[in-house]
Tab-separated table of C-alpha atoms in Angstrom:
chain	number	residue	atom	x	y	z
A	11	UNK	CA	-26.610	-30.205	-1.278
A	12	UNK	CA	-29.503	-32.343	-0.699
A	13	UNK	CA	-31.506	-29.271	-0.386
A	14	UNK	CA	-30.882	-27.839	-3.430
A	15	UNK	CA	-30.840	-31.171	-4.992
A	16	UNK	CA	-34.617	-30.575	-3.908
A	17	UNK	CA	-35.271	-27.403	-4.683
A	18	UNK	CA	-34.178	-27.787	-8.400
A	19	UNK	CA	-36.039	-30.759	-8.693
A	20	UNK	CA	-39.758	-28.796	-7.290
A	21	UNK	CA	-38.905	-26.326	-9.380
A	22	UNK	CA	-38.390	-29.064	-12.248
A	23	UNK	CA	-35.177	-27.036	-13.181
A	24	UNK	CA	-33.413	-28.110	-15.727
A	25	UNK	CA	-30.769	-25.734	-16.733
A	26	UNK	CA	-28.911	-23.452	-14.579
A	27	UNK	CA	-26.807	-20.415	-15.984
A	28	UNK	CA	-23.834	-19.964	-13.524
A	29	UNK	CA	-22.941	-16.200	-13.847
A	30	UNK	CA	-20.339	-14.295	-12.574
A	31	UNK	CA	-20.767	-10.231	-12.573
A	32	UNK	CA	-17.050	-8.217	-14.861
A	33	UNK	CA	-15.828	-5.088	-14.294
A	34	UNK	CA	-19.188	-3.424	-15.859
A	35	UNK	CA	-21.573	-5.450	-14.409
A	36	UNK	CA	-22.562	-7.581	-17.312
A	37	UNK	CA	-23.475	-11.203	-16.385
A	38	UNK	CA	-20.818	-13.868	-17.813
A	39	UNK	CA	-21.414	-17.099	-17.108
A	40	UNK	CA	-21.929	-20.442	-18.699
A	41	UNK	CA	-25.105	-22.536	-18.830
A	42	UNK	CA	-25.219	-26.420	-17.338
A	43	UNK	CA	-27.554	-28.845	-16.998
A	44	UNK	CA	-28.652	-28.917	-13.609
A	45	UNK	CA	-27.315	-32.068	-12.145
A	46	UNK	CA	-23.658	-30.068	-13.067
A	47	UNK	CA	-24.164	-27.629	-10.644
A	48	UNK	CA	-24.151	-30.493	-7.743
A	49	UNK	CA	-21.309	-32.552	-9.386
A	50	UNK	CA	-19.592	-30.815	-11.629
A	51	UNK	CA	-16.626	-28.238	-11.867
A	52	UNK	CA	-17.338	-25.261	-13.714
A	53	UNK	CA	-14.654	-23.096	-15.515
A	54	UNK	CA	-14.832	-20.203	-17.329
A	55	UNK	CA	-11.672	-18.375	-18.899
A	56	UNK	CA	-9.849	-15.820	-15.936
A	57	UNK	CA	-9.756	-13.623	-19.096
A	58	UNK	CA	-13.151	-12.475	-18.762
A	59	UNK	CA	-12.541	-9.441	-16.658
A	60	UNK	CA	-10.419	-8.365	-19.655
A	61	UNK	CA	-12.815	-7.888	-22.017
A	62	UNK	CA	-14.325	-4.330	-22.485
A	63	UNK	CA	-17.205	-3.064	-23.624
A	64	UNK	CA	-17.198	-3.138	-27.176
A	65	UNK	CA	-15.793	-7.065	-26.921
A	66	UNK	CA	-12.074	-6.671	-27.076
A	67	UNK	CA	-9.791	-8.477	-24.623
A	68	UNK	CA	-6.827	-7.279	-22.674
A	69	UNK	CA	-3.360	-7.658	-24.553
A	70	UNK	CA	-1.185	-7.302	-21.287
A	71	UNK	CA	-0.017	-10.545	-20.199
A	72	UNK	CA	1.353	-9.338	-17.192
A	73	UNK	CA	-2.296	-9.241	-16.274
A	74	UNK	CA	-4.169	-12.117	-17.827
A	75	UNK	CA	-1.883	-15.019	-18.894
A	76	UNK	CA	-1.431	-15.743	-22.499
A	77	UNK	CA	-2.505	-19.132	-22.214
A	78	UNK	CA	-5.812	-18.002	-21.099
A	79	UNK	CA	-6.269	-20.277	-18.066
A	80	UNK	CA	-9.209	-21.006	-16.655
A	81	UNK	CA	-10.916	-19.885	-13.308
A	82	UNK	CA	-13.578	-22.153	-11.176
A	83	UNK	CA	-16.918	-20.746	-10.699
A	84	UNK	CA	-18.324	-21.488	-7.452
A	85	UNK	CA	-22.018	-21.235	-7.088
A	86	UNK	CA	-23.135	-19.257	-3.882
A	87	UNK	CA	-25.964	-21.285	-3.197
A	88	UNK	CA	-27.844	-19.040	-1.080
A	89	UNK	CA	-28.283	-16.872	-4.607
A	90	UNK	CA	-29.803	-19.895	-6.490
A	91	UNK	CA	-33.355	-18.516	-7.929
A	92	UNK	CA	-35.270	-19.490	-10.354
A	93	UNK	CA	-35.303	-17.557	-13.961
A	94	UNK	CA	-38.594	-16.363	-14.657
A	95	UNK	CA	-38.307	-15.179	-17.811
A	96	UNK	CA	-37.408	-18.487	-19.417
A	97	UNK	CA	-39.637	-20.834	-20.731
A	98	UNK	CA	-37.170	-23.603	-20.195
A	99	UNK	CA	-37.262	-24.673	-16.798
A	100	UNK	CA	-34.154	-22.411	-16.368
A	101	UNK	CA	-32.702	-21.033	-12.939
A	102	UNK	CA	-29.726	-18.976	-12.573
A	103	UNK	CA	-26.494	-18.375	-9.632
A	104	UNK	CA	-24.468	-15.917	-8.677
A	105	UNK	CA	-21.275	-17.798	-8.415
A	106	UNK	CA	-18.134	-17.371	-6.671
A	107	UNK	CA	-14.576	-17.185	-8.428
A	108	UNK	CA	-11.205	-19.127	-8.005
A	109	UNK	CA	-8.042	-19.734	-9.300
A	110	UNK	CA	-6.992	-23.330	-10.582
A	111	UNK	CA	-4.814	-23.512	-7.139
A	112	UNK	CA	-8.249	-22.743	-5.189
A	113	UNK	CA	-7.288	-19.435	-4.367
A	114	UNK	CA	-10.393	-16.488	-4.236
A	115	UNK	CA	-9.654	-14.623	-7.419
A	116	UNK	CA	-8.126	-11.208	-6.780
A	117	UNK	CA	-9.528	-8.881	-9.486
A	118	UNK	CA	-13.239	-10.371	-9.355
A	119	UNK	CA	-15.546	-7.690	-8.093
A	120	UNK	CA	-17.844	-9.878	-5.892
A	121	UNK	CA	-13.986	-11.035	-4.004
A	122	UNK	CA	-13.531	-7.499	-3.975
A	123	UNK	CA	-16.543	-6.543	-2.345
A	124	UNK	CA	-16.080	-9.723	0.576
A	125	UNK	CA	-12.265	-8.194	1.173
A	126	UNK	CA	-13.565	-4.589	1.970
A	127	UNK	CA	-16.451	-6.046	4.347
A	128	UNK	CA	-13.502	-8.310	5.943
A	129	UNK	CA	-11.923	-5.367	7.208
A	130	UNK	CA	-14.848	-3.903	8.827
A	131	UNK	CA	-15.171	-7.265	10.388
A	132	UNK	CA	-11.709	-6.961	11.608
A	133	UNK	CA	-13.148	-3.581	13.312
A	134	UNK	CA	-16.147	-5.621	14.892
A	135	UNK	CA	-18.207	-3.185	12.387
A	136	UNK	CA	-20.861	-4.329	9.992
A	137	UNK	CA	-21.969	-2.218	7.517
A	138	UNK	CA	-25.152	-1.620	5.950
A	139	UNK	CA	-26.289	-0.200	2.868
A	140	UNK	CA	-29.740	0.610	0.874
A	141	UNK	CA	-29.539	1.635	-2.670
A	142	UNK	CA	-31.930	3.926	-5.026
A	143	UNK	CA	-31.807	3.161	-8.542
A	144	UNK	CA	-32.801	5.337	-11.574
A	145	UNK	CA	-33.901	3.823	-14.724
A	146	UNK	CA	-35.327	5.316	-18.685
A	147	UNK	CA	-37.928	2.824	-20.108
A	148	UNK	CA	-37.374	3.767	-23.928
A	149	UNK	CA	-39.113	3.025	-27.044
A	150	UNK	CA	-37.202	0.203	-28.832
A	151	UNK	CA	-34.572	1.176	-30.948
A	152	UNK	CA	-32.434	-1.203	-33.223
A	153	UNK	CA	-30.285	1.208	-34.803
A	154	UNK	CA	-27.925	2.892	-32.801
A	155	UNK	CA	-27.692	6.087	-34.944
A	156	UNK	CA	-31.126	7.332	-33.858
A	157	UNK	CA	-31.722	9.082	-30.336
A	158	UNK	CA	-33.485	7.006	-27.560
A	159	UNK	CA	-36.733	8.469	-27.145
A	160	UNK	CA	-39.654	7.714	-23.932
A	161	UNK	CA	-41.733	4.359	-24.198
A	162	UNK	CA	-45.100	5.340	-24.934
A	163	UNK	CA	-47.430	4.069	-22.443
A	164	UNK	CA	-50.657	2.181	-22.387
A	165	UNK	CA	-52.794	5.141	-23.496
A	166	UNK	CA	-50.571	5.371	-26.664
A	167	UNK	CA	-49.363	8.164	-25.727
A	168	UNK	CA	-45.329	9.467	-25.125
A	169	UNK	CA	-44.600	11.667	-22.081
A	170	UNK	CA	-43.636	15.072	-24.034
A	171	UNK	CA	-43.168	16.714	-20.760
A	172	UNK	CA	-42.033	15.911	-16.753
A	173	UNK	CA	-43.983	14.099	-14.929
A	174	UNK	CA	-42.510	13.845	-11.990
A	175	UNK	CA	-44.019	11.624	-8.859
A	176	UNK	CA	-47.269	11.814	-10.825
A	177	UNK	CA	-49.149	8.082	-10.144
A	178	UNK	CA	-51.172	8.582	-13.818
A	179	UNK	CA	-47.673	8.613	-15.227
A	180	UNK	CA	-46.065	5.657	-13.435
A	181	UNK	CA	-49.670	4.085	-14.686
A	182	UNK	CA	-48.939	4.445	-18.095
A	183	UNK	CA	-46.538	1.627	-17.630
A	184	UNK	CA	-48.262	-0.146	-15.269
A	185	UNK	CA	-47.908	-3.860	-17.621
A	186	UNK	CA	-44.199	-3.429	-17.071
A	187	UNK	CA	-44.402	-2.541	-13.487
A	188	UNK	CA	-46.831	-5.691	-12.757
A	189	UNK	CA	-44.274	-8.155	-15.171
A	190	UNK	CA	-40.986	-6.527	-13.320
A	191	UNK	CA	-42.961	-7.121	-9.581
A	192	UNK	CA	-43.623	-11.015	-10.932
A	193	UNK	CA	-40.142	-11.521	-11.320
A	194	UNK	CA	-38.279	-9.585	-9.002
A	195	UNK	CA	-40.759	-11.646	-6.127
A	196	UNK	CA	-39.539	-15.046	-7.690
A	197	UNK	CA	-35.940	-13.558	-7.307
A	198	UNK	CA	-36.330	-12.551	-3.993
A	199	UNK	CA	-35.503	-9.156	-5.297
A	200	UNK	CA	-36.990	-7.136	-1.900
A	201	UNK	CA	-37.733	-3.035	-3.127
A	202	UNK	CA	-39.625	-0.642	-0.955
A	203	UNK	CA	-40.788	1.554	-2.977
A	204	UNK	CA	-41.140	2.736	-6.888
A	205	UNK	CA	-41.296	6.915	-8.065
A	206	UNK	CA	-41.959	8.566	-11.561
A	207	UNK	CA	-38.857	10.510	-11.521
A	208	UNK	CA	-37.784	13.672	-13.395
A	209	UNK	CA	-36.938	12.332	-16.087
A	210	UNK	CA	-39.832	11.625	-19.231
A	211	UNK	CA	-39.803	7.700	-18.975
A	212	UNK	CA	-37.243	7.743	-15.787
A	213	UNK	CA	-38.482	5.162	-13.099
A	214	UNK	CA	-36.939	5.117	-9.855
A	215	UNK	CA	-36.620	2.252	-7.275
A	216	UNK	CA	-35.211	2.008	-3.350
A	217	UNK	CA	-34.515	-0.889	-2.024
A	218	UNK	CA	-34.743	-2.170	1.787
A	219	UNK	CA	-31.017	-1.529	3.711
A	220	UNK	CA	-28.912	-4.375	4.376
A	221	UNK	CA	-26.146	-6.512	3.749
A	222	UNK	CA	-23.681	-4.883	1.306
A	223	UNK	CA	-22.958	-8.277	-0.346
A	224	UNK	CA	-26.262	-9.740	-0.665
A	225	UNK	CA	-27.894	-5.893	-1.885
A	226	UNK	CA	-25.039	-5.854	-4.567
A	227	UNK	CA	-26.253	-9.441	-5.753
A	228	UNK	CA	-30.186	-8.020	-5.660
A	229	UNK	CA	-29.547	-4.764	-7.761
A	230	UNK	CA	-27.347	-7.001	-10.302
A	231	UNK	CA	-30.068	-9.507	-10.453
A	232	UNK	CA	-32.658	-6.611	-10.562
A	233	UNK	CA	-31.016	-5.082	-13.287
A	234	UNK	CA	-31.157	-8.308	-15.946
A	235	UNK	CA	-34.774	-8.849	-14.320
A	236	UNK	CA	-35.713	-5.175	-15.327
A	237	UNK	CA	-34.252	-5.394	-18.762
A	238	UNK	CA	-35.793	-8.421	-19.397
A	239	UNK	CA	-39.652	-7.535	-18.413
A	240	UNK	CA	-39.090	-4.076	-20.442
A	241	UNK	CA	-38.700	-6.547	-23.357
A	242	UNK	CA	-41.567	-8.515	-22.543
A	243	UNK	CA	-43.913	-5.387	-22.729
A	244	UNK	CA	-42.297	-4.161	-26.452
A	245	UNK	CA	-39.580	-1.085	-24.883
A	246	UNK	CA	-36.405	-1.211	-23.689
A	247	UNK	CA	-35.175	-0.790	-19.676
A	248	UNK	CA	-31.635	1.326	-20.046
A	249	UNK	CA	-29.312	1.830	-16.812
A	250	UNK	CA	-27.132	4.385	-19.200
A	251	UNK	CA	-26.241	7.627	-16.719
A	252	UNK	CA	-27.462	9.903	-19.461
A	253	UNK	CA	-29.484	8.300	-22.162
A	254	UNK	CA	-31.606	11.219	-23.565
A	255	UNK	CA	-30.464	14.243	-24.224
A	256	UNK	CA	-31.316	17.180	-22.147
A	257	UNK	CA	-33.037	14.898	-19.969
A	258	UNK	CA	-31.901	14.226	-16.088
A	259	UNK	CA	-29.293	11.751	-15.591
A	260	UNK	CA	-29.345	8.108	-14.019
A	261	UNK	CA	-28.138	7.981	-10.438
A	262	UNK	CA	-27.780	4.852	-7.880
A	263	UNK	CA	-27.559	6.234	-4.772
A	264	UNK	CA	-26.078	4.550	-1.721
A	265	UNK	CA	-27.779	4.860	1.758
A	266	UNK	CA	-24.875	3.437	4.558
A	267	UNK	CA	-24.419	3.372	8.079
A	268	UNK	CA	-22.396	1.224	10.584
A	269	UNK	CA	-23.100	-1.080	13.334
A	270	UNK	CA	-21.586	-1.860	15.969
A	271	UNK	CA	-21.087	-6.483	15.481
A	272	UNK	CA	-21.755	-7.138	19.226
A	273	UNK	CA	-24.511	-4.570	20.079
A	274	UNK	CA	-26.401	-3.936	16.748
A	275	UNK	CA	-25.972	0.023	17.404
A	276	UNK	CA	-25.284	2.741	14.918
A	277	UNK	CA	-22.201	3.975	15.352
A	278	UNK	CA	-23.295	6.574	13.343
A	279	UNK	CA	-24.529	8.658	16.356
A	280	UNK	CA	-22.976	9.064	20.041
A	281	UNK	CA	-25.355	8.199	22.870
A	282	UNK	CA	-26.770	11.872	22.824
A	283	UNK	CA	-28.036	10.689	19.836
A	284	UNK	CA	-25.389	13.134	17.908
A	285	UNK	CA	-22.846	12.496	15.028
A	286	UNK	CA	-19.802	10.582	16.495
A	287	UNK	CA	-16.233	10.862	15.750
A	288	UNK	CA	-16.888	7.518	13.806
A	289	UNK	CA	-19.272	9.389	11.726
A	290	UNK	CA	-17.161	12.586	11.397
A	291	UNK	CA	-13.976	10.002	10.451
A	292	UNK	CA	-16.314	7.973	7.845
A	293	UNK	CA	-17.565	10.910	6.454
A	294	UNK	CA	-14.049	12.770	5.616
A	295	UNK	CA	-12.874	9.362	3.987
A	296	UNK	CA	-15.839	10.111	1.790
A	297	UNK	CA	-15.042	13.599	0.441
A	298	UNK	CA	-10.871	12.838	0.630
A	299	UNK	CA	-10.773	9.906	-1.192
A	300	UNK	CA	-14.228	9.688	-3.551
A	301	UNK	CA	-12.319	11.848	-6.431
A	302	UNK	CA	-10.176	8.939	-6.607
A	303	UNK	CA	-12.746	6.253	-7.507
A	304	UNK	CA	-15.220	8.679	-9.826
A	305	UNK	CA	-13.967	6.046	-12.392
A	306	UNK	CA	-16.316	3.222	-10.431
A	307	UNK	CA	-18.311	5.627	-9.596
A	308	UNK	CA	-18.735	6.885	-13.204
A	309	UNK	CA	-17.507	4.379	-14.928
A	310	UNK	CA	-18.093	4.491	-18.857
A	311	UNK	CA	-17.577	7.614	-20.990
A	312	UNK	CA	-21.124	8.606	-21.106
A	313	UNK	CA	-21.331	8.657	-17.355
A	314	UNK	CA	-20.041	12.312	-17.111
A	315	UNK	CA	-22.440	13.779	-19.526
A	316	UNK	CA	-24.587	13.092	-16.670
A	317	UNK	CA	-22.683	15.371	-14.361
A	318	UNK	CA	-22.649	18.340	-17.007
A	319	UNK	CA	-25.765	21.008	-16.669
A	320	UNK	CA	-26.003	19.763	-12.574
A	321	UNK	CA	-29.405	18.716	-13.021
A	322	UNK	CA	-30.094	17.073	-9.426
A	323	UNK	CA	-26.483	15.514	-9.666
A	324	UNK	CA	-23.801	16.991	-7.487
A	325	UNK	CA	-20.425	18.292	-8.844
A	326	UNK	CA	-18.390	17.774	-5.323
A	327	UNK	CA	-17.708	16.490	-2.783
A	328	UNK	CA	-19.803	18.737	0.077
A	329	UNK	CA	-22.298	17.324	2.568
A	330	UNK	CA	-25.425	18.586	3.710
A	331	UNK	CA	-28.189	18.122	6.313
A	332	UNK	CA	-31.002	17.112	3.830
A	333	UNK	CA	-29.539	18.656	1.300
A	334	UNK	CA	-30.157	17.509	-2.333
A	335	UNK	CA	-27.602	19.512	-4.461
A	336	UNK	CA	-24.631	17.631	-2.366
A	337	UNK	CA	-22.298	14.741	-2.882
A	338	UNK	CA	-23.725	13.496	0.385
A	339	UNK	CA	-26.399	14.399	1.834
A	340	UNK	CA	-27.849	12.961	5.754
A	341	UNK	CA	-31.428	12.595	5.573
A	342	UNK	CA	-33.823	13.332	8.739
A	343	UNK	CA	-33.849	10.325	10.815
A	344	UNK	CA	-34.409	8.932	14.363
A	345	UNK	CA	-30.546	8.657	15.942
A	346	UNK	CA	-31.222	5.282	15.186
A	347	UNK	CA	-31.746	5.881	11.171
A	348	UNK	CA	-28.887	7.900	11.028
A	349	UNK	CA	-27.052	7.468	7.494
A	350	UNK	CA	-25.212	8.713	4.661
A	351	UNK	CA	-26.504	9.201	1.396
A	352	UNK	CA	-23.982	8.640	-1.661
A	353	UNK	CA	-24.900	10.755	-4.456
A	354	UNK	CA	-22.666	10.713	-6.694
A	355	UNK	CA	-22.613	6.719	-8.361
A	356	UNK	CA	-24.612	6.329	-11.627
A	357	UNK	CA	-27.193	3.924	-12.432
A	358	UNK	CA	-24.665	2.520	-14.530
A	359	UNK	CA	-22.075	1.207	-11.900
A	360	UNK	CA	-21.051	-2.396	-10.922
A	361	UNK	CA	-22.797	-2.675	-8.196
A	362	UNK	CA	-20.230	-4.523	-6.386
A	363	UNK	CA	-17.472	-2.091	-7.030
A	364	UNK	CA	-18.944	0.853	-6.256
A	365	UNK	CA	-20.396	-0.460	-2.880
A	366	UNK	CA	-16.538	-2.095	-2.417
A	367	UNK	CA	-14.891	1.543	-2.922
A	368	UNK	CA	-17.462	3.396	-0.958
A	369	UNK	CA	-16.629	1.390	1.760
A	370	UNK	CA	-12.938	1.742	1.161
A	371	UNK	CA	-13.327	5.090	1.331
A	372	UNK	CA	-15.212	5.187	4.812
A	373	UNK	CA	-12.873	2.853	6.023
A	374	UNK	CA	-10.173	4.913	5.263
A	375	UNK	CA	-11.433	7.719	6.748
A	376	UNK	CA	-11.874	5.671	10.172
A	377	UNK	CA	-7.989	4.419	9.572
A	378	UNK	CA	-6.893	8.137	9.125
A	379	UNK	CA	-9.345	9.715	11.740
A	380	UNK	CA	-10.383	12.411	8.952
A	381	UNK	CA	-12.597	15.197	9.471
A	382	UNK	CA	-15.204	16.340	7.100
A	383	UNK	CA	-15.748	19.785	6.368
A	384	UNK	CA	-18.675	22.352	7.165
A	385	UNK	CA	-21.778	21.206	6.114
A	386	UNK	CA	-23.146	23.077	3.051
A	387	UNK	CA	-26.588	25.054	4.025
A	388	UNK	CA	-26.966	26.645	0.821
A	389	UNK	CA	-26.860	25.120	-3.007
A	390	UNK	CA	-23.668	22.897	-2.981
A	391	UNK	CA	-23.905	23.557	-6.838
A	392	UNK	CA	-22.574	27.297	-5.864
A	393	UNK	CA	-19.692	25.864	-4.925
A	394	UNK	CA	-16.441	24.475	-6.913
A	395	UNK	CA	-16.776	21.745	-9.570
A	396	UNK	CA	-14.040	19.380	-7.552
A	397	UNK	CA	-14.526	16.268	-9.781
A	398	UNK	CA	-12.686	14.727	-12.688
A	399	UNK	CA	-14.884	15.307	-15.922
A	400	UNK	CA	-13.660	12.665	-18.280
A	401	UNK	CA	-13.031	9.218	-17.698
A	402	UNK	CA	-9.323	9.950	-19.001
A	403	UNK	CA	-9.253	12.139	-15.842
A	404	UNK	CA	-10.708	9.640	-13.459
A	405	UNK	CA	-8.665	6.573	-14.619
A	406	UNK	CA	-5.816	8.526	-14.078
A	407	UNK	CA	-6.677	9.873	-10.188
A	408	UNK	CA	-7.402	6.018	-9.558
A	409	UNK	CA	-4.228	4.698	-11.069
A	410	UNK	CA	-2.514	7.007	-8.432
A	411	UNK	CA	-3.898	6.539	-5.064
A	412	UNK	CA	-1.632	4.486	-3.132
A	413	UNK	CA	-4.248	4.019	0.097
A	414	UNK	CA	-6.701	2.413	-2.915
A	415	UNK	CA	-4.098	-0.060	-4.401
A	416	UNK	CA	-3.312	-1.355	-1.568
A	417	UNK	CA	-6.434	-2.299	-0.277
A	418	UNK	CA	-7.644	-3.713	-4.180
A	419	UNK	CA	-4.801	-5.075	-5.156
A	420	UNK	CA	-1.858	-3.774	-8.015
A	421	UNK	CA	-3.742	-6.082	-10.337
A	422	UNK	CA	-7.020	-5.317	-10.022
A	423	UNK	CA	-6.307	-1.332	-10.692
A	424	UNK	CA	-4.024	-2.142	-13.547
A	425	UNK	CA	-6.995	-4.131	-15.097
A	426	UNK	CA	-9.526	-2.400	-14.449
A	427	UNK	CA	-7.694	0.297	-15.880
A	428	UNK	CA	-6.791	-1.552	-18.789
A	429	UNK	CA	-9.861	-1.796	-19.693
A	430	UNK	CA	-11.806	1.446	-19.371
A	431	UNK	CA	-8.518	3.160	-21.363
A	432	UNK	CA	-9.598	0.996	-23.975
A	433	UNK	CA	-13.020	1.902	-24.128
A	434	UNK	CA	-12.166	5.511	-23.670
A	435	UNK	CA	-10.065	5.083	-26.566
A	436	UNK	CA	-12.514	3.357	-28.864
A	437	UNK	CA	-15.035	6.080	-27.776
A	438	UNK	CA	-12.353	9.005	-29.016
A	439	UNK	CA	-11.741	7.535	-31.997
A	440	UNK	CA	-16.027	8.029	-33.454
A	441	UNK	CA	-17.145	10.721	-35.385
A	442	UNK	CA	-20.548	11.322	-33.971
A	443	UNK	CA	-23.696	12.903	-35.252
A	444	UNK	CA	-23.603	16.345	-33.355
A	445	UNK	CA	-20.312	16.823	-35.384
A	446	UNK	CA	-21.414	16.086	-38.464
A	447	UNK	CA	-24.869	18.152	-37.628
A	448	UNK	CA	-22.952	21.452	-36.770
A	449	UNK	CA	-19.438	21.110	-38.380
A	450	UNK	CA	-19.499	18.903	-41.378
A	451	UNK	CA	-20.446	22.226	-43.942
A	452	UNK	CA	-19.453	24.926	-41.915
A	453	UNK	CA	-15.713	24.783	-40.153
């Protein structure tokens, strides 16, 4: 404690928001002065992780108690960084959360996300992961009823047009780029790398392989870091899967492998250097049991509109040797580099939960000794669209896979459930503007 005692007080800190991530990501938290975070207990309602999207909370009490207790938030110290968007000597920390009896909350996502890498550990396996994220910079847009459209850039100008991997284009926003590298360095946010994607205004970062954990707290940081530095620079960063019509969807792809705990090896390849059975095994837990967590995976209702038209988004579940139109694809590597490549998450996942149920899924392929299918040499888009298409659908294939429940919990499902049938709901229940374009005069 001393330590950070000294830290906050070079970094004349003041203020620390303690934030936990919900089931969509969003930072909740509360804000305390900083001599709090050394002395003082922090609670924040349990009831948080039942509150969706458009701000209602969860009306099952068989879920969250009606007396809405209280949780503790326990800062994970190792994520204290400083906020460098404030102007108020403000820092911020991923916290930690547990119920009034001390126990590790059961339905938080970053608990979630420790119990999958637990049983890996139990296997004397670590994983690793890398993750590519996908990103619109948008002119700013205060009413909702008007289509997002592409920032315009320093010329003045607005890409009418793709652009893709062009450096003039990723210069247009080079202020943004220069304010998001300031802050991401302060947060010990670590990328590798930075495209103009396909997309008119579509940015994509990679980030260096790791940890699971600690890269699911550096895209959730890097995602309120992003947002924030759009802001400073007069657009908007959005994480949406589809946010522009007839544009290319938002993807966060997930690079994995496993090593072996005691001898740092990928157990990835044999030593011929070939796939191994572990591989083969990981790999079939993939395709068998990735239709059953599209609703992480794609997990608000406009997710799936990024799925629709296949534009460099995969529809199944196939794998390919460096093969772009599949669910997963292996890239060329060394032996060493071997890896799969998760393409089917959105931009607009938790991060924690859809590292959590990737893992799930590999590790119940290992459990079940699975084998994958034959890889896919053509277009993996020729072949059958194998995934749910509506949230309804995906909530439901989720509900209903035993192997999933019982390694997240009754609870957690039910919520998380809970929760995205409300939003689906809400979502059914608007009249939007395409109908009232083509239908309102003419049906």
């Amino acid at each position: 404690m001393s330590d950070i005692k000294d830290w906050l007080d070079k970094k004349q800190i003041d203020f620390v928001e303690c934030i936990v991530p919900d089931f969509n990501g969003v930072a909740k938290g509360k804000t305390v002065p900083a001599k709090e975070l050394l002395a003082g207990v922090i609670r924040l309602p349990e009831a948080i992780f039942g509150q969706d999207a458009v701000g209602s909370w969860s009306e099952d009490h068989d879920l969250f108690d009606v007396a809405d207790v209280d949780m503790l938030l326990i800062p994970d110290e190792s994520t204290l960084v400083n906020q460098p968007w404030s102007n108020s000597g403000t820092a911020q920390c991923i916290c930690d959360c547990q119920s009034a009896n001390g126990e590790d909350l059961d339905i938080a996502p970053r608990t979630l996300l420790k119990n999958v890498l637990a049983l890996f550990e139990d296997l004397d396996i670590e994983p690793v992961v890398a993750q590519e994220a996908e990103f619109y910079l948008v002119a700013r847009n205060t009413d909702p009823m008007y289509p997002l459209t592409p920032a315009h850039g320093v010329s003045g100008r607005q890409q009418k047009t793709p652009r893709s991997f062009q450096m003039e284009a990723m210069s247009e926003y080079s202020p943004f780029i220069e304010t998001l590298h300031r802050y991401t360095k302060e947060q010990n946010i670590h990328t590798a790398g930075m495209v103009q994607e396909m997309g008119r205004g579509q940015l994509e970062v990679n980030f260096n392989h790791g940890n699971p954990l600690e890269r699911a707290d550096e895209m959730f940081n890097f995602k309120r870091a992003a947002r924030q530095a759009a802001i400073e620079n007069g657009y908007y960063a959005t994480f949406l899967a589809k946010p522009i019509s007839r544009e290319p969807g938002s993807s966060m792809h997930l690079h994995q492998s496993l090593v072996d705990k005691n001898t740092g090896k990928n157990l990835f390849v044999d030593e011929n250097g070939n796939f191994s059975e572990k591989f083969s095994a990981y790999l079939g837990g993939l395709q068998k049991y990735s239709k059953s967590v599209m609703a992480i995976f794609a997990p608000n209702v406009n997710s799936y509109r990024r799925f629709e038209g296949a534009e460099s988004c995969p529809t199944n579940v196939e794998w390919g040797l460096d093969n772009r139109t599949t669910g997963f694809r292996v890239p060329q590597s060394e032996p060493s580099g071997t890896r799969i490549e998760n393409r089917i998450p959105g931009s607009d996942t938790n991060p924690y939960l859809a590292i959590a149920v990737n893992l799930a899924c590999g590790y119940l392929g290992l459990q079940e000794n699975l084998k994958p299918n034959k890889p896919v040499e053509g277009s993996a888009w020729d072949q059958p669209y194998t995934m749910p298409r509506t949230l309804v659908e995906a909530l439901a294939e989720f509900s209903e896979c035993e192997p999933l429940i019982n390694i997240f919990g009754e609870r957690f499902v039910k919520a998380y459930v809970d929760v995205k049938s409300r939003e689906a709901k809400a979502f059914a229940e608007e009249v939007t503007s395409w109908e009232r374009e083509h239908l309102l005069l003419t049906v």
